[in-house]
Coordinates of C-alpha atoms and ligand atoms in Angstrom, one line a residue:
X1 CA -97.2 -34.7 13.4
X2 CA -97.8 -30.9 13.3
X3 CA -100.9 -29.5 10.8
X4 CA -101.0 -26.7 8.7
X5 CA -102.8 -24.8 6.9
X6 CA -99.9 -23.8 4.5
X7 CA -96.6 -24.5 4.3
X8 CA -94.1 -22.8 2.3
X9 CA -90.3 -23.9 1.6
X10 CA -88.1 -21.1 1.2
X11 CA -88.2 -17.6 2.9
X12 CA -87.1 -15.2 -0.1
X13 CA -89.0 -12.5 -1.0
X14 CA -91.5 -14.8 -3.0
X15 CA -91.9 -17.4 0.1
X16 CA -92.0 -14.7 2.7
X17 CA -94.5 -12.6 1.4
X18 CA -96.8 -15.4 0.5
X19 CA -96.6 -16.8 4.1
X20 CA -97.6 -13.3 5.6
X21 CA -99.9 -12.6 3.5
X22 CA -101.2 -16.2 3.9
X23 CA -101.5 -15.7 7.7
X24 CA -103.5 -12.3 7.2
X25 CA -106.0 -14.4 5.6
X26 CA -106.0 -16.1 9.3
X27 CA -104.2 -19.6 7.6
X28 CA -101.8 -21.6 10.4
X29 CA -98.8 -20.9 8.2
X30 CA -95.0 -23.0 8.5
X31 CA -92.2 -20.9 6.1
X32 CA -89.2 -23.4 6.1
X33 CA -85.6 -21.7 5.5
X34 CA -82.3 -23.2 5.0
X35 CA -80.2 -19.9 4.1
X36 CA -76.8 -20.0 6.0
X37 CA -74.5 -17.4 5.9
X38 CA -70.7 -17.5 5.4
X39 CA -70.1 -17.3 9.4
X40 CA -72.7 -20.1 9.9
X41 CA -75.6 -17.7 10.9
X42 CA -79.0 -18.3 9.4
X43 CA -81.7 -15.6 8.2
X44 CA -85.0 -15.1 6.5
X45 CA -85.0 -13.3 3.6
X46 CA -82.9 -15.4 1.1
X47 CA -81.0 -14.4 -2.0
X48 CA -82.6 -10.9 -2.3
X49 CA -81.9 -9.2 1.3
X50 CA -78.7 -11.5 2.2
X51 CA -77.0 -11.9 -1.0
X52 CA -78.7 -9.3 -3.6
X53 CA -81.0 -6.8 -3.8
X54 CA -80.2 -5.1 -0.2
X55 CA -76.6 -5.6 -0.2
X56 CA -75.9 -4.7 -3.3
X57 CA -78.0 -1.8 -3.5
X58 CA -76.2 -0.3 0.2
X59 CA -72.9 -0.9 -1.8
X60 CA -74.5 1.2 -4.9
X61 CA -74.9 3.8 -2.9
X62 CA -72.3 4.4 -1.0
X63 CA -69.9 3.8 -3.7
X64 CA -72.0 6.5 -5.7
X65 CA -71.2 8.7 -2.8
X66 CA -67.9 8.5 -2.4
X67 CA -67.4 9.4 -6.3
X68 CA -69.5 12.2 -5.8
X69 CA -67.5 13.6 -3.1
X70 CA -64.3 12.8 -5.0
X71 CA -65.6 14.1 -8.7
X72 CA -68.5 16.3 -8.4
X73 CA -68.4 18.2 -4.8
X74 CA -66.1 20.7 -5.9
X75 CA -68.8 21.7 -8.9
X76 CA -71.1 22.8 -6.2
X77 CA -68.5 24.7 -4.8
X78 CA -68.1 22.1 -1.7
X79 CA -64.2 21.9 -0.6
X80 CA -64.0 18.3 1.3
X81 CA -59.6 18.2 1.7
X82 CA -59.1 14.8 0.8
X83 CA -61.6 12.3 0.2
X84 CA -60.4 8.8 1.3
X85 CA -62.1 5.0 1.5
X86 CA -62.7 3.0 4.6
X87 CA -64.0 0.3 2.9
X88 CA -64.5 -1.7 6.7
X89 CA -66.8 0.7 7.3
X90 CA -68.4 0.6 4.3
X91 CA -68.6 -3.1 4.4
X92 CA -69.7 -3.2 8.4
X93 CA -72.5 -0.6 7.2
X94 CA -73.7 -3.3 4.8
X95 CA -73.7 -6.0 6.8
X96 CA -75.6 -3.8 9.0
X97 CA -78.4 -2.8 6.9
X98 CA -78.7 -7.0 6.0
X99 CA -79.1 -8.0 9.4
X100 CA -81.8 -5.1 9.9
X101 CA -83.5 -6.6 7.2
X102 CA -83.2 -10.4 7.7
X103 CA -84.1 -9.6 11.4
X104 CA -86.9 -7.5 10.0
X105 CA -88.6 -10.7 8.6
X106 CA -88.3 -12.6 11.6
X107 CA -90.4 -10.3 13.3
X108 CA -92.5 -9.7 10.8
X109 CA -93.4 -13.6 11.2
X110 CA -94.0 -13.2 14.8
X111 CA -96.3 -10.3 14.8
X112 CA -98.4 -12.1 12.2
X113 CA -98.2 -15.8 13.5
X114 CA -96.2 -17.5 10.8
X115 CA -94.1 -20.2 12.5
X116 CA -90.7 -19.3 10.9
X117 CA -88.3 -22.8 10.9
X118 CA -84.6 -23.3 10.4
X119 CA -83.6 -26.7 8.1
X120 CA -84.3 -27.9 5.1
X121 CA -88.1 -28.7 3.7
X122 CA -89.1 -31.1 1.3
X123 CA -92.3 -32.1 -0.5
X124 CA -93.0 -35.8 -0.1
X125 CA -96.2 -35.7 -2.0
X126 CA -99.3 -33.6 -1.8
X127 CA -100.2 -32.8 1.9
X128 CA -96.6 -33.9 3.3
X129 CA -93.4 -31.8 3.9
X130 CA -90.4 -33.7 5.8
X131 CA -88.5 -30.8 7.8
X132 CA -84.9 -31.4 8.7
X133 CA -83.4 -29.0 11.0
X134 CA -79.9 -28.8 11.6
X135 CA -79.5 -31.6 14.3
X136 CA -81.0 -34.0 11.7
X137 CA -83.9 -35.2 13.3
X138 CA -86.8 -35.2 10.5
X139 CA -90.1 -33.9 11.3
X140 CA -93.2 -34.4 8.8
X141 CA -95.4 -31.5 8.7
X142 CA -99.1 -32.0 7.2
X143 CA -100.8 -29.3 5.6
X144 CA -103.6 -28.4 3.2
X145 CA -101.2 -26.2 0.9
X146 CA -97.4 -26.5 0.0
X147 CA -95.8 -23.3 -1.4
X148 CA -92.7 -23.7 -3.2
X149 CA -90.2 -20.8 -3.1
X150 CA -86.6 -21.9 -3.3
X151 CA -85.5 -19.2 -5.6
X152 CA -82.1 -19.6 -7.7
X153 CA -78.5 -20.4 -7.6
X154 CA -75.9 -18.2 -9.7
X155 CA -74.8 -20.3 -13.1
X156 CA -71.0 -21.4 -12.9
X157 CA -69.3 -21.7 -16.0
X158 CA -67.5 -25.3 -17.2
X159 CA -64.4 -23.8 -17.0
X160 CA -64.0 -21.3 -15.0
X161 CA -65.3 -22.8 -11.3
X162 CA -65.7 -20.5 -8.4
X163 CA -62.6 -20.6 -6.1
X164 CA -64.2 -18.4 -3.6
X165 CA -61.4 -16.1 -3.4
X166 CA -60.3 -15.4 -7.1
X167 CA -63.0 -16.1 -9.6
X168 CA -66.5 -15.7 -7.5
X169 CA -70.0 -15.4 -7.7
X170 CA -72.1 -12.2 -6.9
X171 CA -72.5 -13.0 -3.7
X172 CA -68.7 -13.1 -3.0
X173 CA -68.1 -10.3 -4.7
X174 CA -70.7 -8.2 -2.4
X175 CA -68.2 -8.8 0.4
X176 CA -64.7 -8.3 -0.8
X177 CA -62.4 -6.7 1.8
X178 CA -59.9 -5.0 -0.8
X179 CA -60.2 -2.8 -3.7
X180 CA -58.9 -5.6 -6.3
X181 CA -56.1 -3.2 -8.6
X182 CA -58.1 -5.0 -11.6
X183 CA -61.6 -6.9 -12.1
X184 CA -62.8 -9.0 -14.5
X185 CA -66.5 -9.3 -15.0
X186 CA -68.2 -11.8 -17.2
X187 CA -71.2 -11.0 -18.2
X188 CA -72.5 -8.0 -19.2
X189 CA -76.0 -8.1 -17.4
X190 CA -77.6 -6.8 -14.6
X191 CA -75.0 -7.8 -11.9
X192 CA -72.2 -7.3 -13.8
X193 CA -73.3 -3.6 -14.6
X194 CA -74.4 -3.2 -10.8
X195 CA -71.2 -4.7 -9.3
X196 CA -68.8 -3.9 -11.9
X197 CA -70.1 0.0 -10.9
X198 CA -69.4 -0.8 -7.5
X199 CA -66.0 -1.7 -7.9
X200 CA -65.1 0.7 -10.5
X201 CA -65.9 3.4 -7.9
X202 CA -64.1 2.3 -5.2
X203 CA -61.0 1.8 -7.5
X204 CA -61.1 -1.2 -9.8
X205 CA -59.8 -1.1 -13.4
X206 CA -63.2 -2.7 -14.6
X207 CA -63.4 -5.4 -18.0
X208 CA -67.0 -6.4 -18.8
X209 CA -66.7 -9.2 -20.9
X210 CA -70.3 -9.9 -23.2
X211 CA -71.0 -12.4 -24.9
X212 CA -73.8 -11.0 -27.0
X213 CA -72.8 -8.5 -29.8
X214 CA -75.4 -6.1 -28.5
X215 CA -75.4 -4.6 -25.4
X216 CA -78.4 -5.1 -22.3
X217 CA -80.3 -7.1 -25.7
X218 CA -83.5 -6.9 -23.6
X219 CA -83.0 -3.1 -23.3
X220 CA -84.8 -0.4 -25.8
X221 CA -81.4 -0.4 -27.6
X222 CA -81.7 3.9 -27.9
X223 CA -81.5 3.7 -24.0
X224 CA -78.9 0.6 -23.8
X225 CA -76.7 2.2 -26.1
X226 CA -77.2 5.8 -24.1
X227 CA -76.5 3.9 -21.1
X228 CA -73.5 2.2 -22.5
X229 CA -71.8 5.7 -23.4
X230 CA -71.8 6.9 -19.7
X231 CA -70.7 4.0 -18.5
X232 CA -67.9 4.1 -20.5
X233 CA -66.9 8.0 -19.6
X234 CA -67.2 6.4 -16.3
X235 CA -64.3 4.3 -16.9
X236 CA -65.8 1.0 -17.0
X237 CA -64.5 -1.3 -20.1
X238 CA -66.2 -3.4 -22.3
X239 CA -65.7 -6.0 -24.7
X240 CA -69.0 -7.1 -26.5
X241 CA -69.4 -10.4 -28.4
X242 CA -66.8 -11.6 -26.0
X243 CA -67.6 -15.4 -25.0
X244 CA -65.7 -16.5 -22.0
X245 CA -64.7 -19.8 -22.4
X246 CA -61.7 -20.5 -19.6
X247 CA -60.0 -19.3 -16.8
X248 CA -57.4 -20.3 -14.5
X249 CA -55.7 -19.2 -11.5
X250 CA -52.5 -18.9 -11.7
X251 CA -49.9 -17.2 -8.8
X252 CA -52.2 -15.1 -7.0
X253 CA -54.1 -13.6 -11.0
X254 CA -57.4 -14.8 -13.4
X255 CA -56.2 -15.9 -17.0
X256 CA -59.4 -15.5 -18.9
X257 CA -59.8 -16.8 -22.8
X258 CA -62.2 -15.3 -24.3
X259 CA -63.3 -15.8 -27.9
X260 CA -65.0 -12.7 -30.4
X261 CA -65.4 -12.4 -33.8
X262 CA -61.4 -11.8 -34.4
X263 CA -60.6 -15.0 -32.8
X264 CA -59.0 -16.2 -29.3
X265 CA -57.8 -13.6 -26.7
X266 CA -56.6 -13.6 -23.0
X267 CA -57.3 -11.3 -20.4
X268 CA -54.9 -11.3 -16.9
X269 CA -57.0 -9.7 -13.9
X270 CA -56.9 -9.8 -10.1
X271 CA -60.5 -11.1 -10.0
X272 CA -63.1 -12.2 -11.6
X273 CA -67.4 -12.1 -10.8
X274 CA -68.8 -14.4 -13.2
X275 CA -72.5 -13.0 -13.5
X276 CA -74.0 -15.2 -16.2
X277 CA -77.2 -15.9 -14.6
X278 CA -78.9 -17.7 -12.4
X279 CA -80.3 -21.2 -12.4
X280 CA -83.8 -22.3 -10.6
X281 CA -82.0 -23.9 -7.4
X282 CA -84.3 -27.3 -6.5
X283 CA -82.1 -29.7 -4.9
X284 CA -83.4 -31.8 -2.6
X285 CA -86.5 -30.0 -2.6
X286 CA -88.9 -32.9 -4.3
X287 CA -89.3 -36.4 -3.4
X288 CA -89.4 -39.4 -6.2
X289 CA -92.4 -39.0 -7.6
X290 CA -94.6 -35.9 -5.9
X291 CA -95.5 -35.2 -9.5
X292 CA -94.6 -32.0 -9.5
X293 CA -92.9 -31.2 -13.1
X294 CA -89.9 -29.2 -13.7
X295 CA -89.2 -27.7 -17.7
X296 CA -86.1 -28.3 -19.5
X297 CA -84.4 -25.8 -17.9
X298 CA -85.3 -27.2 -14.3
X299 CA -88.0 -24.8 -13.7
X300 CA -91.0 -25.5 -11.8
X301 CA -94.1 -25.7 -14.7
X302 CA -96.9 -23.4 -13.2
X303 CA -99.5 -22.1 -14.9
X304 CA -101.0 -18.6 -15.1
X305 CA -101.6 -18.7 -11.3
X306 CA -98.6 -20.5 -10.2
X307 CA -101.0 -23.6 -9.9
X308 CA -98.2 -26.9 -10.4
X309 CA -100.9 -29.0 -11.5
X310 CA -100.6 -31.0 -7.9
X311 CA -103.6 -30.6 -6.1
X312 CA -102.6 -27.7 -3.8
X313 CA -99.2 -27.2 -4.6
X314 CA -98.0 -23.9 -5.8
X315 CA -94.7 -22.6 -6.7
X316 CA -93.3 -18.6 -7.2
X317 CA -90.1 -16.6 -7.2
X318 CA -87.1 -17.5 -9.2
X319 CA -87.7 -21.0 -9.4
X320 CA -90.8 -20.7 -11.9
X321 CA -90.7 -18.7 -15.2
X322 CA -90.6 -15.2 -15.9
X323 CA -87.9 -12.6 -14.8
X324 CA -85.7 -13.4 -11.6
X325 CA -86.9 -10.1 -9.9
X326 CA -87.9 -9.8 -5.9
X327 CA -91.0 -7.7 -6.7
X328 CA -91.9 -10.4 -9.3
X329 CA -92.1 -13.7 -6.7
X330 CA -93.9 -11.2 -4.0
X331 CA -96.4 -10.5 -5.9
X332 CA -97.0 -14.1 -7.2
X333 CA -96.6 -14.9 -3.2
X334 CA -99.4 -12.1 -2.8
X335 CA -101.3 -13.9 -5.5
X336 CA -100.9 -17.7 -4.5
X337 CA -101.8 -16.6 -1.0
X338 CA -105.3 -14.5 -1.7
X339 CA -106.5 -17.8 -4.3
X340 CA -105.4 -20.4 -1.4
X341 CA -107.8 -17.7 0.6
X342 CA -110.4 -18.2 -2.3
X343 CA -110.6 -15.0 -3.2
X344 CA -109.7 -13.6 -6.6
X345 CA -106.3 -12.9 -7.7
X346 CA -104.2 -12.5 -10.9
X347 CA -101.3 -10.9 -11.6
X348 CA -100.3 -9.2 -14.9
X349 CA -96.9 -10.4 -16.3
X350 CA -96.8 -8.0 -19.0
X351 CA -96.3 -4.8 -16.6
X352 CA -93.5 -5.8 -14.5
X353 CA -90.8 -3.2 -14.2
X354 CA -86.9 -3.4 -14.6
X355 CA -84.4 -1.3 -13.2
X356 CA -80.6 -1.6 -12.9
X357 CA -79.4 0.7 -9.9
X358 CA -76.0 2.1 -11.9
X359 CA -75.5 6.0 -11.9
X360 CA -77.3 7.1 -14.0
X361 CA -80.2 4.4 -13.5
X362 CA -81.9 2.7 -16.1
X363 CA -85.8 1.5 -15.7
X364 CA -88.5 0.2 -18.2
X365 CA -91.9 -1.1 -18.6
X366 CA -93.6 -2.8 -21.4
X367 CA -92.6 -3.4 -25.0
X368 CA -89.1 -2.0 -26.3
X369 CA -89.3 -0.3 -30.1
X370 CA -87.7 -3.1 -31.5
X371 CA -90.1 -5.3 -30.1
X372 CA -92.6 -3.2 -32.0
X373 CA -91.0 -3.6 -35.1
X374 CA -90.7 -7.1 -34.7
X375 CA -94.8 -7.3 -33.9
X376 CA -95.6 -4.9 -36.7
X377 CA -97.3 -2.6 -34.2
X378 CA -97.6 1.1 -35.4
X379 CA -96.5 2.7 -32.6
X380 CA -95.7 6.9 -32.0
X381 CA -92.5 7.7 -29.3
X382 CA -91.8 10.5 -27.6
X383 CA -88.6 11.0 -25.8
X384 CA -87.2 13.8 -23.7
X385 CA -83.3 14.7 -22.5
X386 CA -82.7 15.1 -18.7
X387 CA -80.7 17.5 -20.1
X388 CA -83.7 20.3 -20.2
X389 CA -85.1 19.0 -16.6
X390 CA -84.6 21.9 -14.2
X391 CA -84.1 19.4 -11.1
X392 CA -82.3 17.1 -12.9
X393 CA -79.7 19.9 -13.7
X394 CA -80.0 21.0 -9.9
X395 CA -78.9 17.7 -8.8
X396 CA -76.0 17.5 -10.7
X397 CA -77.5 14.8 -13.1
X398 CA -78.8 16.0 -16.1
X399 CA -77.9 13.2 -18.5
X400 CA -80.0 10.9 -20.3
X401 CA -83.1 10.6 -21.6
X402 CA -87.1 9.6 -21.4
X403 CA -89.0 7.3 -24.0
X404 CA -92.5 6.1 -24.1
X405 CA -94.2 4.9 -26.8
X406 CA -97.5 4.5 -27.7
X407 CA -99.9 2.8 -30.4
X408 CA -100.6 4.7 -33.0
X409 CA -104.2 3.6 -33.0
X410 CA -105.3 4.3 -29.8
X411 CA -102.1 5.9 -27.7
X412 CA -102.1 3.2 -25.7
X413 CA -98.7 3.0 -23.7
X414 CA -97.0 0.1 -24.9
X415 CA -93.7 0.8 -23.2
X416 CA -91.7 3.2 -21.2
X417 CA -87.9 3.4 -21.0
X418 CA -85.7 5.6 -19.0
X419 CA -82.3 6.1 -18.8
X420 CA -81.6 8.7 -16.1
X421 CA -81.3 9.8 -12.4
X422 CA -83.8 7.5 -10.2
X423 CA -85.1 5.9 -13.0
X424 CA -86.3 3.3 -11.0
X425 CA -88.4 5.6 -9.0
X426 CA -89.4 7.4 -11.9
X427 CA -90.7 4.2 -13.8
X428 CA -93.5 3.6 -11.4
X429 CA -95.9 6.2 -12.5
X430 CA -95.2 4.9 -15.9
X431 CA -96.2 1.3 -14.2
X432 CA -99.4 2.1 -12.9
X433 CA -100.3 4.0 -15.7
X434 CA -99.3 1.0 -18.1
X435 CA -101.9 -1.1 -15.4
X436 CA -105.1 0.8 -15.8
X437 CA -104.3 0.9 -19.6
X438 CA -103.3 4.9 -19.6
X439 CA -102.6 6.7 -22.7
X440 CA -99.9 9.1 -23.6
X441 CA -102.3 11.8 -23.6
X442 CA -103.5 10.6 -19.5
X443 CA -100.1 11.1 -18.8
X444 CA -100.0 14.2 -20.5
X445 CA -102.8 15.6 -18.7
X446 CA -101.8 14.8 -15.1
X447 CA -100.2 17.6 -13.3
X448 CA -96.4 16.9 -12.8
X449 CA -94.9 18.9 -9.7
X450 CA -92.4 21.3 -10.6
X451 CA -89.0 20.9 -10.6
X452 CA -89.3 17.2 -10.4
X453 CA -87.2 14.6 -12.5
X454 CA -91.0 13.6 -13.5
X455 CA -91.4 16.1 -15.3
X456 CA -89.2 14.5 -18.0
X457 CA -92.0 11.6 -18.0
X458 CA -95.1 14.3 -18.7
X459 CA -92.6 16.2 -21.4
X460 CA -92.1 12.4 -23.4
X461 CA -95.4 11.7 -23.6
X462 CA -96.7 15.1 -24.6
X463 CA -93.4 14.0 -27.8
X464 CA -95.4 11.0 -28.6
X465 CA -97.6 13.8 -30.3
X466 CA -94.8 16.1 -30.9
X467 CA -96.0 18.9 -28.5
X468 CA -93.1 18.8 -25.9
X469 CA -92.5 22.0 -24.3
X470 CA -89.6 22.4 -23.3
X471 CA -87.8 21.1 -26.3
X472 CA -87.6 21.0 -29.8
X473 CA -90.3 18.6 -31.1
X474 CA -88.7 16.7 -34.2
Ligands
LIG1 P1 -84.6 -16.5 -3.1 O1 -84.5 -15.1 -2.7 O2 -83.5 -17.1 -3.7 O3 -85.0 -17.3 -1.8 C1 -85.2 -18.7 -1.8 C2 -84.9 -19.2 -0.4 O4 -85.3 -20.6 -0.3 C3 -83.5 -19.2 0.0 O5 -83.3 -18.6 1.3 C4 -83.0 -20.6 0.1 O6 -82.0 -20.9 1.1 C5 -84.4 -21.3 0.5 N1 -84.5 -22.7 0.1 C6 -84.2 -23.3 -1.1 N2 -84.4 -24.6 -1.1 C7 -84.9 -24.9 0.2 C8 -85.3 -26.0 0.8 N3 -85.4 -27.2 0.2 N4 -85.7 -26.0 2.1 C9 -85.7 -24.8 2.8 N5 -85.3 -23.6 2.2 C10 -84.9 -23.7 0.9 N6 -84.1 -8.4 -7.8 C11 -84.8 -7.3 -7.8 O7 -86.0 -7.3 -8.1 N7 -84.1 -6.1 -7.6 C12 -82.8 -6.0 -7.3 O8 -82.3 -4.9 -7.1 C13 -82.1 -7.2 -7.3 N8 -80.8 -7.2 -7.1 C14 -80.1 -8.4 -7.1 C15 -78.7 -8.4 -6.8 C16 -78.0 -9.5 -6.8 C17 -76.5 -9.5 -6.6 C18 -78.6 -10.8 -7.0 C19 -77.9 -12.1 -6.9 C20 -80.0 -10.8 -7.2 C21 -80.7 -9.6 -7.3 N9 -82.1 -9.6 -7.5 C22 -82.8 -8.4 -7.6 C23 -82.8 -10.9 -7.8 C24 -83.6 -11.3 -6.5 O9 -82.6 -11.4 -5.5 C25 -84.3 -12.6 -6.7 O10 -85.2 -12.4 -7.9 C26 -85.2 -12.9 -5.5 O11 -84.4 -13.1 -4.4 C27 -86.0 -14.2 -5.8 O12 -86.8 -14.5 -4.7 P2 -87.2 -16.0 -4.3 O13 -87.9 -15.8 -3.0 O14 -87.9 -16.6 -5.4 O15 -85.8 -16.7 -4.1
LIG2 P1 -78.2 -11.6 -16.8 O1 -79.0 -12.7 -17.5 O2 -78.8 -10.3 -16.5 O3 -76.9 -11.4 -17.6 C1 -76.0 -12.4 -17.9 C2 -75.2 -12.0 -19.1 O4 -74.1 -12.9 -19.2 C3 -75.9 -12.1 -20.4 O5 -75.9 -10.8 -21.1 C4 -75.2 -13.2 -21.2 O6 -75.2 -12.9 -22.6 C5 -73.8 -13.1 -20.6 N1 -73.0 -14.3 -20.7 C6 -73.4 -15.6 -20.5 N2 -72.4 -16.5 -20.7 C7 -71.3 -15.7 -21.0 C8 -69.9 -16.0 -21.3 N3 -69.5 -17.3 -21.3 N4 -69.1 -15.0 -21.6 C9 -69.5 -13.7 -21.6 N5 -70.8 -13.4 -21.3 C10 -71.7 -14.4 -21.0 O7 -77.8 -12.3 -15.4 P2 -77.1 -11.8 -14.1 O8 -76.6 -10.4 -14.3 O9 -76.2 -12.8 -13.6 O10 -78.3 -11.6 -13.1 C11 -79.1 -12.8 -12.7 C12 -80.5 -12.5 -12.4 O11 -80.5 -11.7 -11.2 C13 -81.1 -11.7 -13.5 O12 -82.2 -12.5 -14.0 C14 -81.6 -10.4 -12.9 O13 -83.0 -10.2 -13.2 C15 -81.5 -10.6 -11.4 N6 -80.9 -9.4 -10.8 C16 -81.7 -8.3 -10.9 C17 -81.2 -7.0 -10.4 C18 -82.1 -5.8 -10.5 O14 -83.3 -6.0 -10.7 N7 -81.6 -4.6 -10.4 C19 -79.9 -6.9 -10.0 C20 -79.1 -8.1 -10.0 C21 -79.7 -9.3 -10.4

């Protein structure tokens, strides 16, 4: 029987992180991985660098290129001939940048002594993980610590089941090898905005079907509704308060029903994504009785600290509560590991950024005005068009627009939201800021290089007290 210090099942970005970080603080650390990819190879790194973030984001980008060459080169006076699509390449370069990563991890476990294992892990009860590798021959691992990390599964819809080839999940639809003439998406969210851009770039006619009258609800609706506009001059479609409800395949197309407020419609396409969310993904992962809990919704239940309420057993990433972001489950990974370690850790769930890599991008922090409303905070904003941001123009890029907000009794930040070029870049100052409790005027005192896109974050907060320079204060 092998003995551990730690062992963690699942080697996403929550499991892998707490494992390193684990065996920085000198623990004897096991990270069990069962990934398998659709040729049979296997990876660290789960959903996030094989099947999401770092695929999808290579695909954002080059797809952003190539409608940059095709739309927006001749502005700068570029002459390119004719600008064509080798999506192989494309798709070979994507694959490539994955297996960098996934490869990345692996030695990343070598160089700080975590014993990265292939199979399947399950808890058997404080103490005791059973290992099954691929040859089936169990293995029970002892240890002073389990870590739970086995992340999420996408949500398939009753009736509309993935066929792997014309109604598919995200991670399908990261790997298409043709332009499909038409796409459905359902689901208006995060993926579907991200892949739906994808694909409209590289050709697609693009349907985003909602359910929800309002679109990105979580969204400041000033920015979701800014953000909605360009999408739409970008040729992407949508149908809002649009529940799916069916979809069959039917000589070689996707009949969708959909239902809105008018009544039953149908909607033929080529393909559809269905991006409806994700589900905590546990199977198999818990023996009869560990007493490890799950919520209604088959969460883990962890407390503040990721604690399960087992002695020693922890859980993070996307199978606990909170957003399904990478950056969220690494940090809880960073967290479990330094308390394991004794030391002190926390982590504050109320500053965790969002970003959705479309063109232009959109990023937030904190509360949302109509959050505000709803708490009865008095609250000032200040917001500033990309419009009057020298770089932005330079770039080609000068749409959308900065918000923060800020209590009106102390000017506290309370929230920032941005939709515009690198947003997601751009929201970190805002992050850190929101972390050591900034207020609009510490922002407006800190020195913001010039030309830089952040300079569109110093001229919002000097709004909040309507002393923007380089615009009209209102
Ligand atoms: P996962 O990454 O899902 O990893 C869990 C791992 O555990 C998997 O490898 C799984 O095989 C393994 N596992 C499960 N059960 C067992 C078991 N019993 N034994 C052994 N191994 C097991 N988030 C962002 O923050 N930014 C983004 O840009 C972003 N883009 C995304 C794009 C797409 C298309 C998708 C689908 C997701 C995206 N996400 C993004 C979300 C992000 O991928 C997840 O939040 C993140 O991967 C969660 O990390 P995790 O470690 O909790 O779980
Ligand atoms: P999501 O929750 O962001 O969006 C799903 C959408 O589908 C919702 O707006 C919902 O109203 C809609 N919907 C549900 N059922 C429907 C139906 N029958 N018909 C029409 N619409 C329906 O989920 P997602 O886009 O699948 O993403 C899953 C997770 O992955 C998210 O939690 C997200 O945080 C994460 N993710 C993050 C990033 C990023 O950080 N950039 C990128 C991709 C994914």
């Amino acid at each position: 029987m092998s003995k551990y210090d730690v062992v963690v099942i699942g080697a996403g970005p929550a499991g892998y992180v707490a494992a390193i970080r684990a065996a920085q603080h000198g623990k004897k650390v096991a990270c069990i991985d069962s990934w398998k990819n659709y040729d049979g190879s296997k990876a660290f790194g789960g959903t996030c660098l094989n099947a999401g973030c770092i695929p999808s984001k290579a695909l954002l980008e080059s797809s952003e290129l190539y409608e940059r060459a095709r739309h927006e080169f001749d502005t700068h006076g570029i002459k390119v001939g004719d600008v064509g699509l080798d999506l192989g390449t494309m798709q070979k370069r994507r694959a490539g940048i994955v297996k960098q990563f996934t490869g990345g991890i692996t030695a990343l476990f070598k160089a700080n002594g975590v014993q990265g294992m292939f199979g399947k892990g399950r808890m058997l009860g404080p103490g005791k993980v059973e290992y099954t590798p691929d040859d089936g021959n169990s293995e029970i691992l002892e240890t002073e610590h389990i870590v739970l990390a086995s992340g999420s599964t996408p949500i398939e819809l009753p009736n509309i089941p993935f066929d792997e080839k014309h109604i598919v999940d995200s991670w399908r639809a990261l790997e298409f090898d043709s332009v499909p003439p038409t796409l459905g998406v359902i689901g208006g969210g995060v993926i579907g905005l991200e892949l739906g851009s994808v694909w409209s770039r590289l050709g697609a006619e693009v349907t985003v079907l909602e359910a929800l009258d309002d679109f990105l609800a979580l969204a400041d609706q000033q920015i979701a509704k800014d953000a909605m506009r360009q999408f739409k001059k970008q040729g992407l479609k949508f149908k809002l308060g649009a529940r799916v409800n069916a979809g069959k395949v039917s000589d070689g197309k996707v009949k969708l029903s959909y239902q809105d407020k008018k009544g039953e419609h149908q909607l033929e396409v080529d393909k559809v994504i269905v991006a409806v969310g994700r589900r905590p993904y546990t199977d198999g992962l818990l023996a009869d009785g560990t007493g490890v809990k799950l919520d209604q919704r088959g969460f883990i239940e962890v407390d503040d600290e990721c604690r399960t309420g087992v002695s020693n057993v922890w859980a993070i990433g996307d199978c606990v509560r909170g957003p399904m972001l990478a950056h969220k489950g690494s940090e809880e990974g960073i967290m479990v590991a330094d308390l394991i370690a004794g030391e002190v850790a926390e982590l504050n769930y109320n500053v965790i950024p969002s970003v959705i890599y479309t063109a232009p991008e959109v990023a937030w922090v904190g509360k949302t005005e109509e959050e505000l409303k709803k708490a009865g905070v008095r609250y000032k904003v200040g917001t500033f068009n990309f419009g009057a941001n020298g770089r932005a123009k330079a770039m080609e890029q000068a749409t959308g627009v900065a918000k923060v907000l800020a209590a009106q009794a102390d000017d506290e930040i309370l929230g920032v939201h941005i939709v515009g070029p690198l947003a997601g870049e751009l929201i970190q100052e805002c992050v850190l800021a929101m972390e050591f409790s900034a207020s609009a005027e510490d922002i407006q005192r800190t020195i913001h290089a010039h030309p830089t896109l952040s300079e569109a974050i110093h001229e919002a907060a000097l709004a909040v007290d309507k002393m923007a320079i380089h615009a009209i204060n209102k």
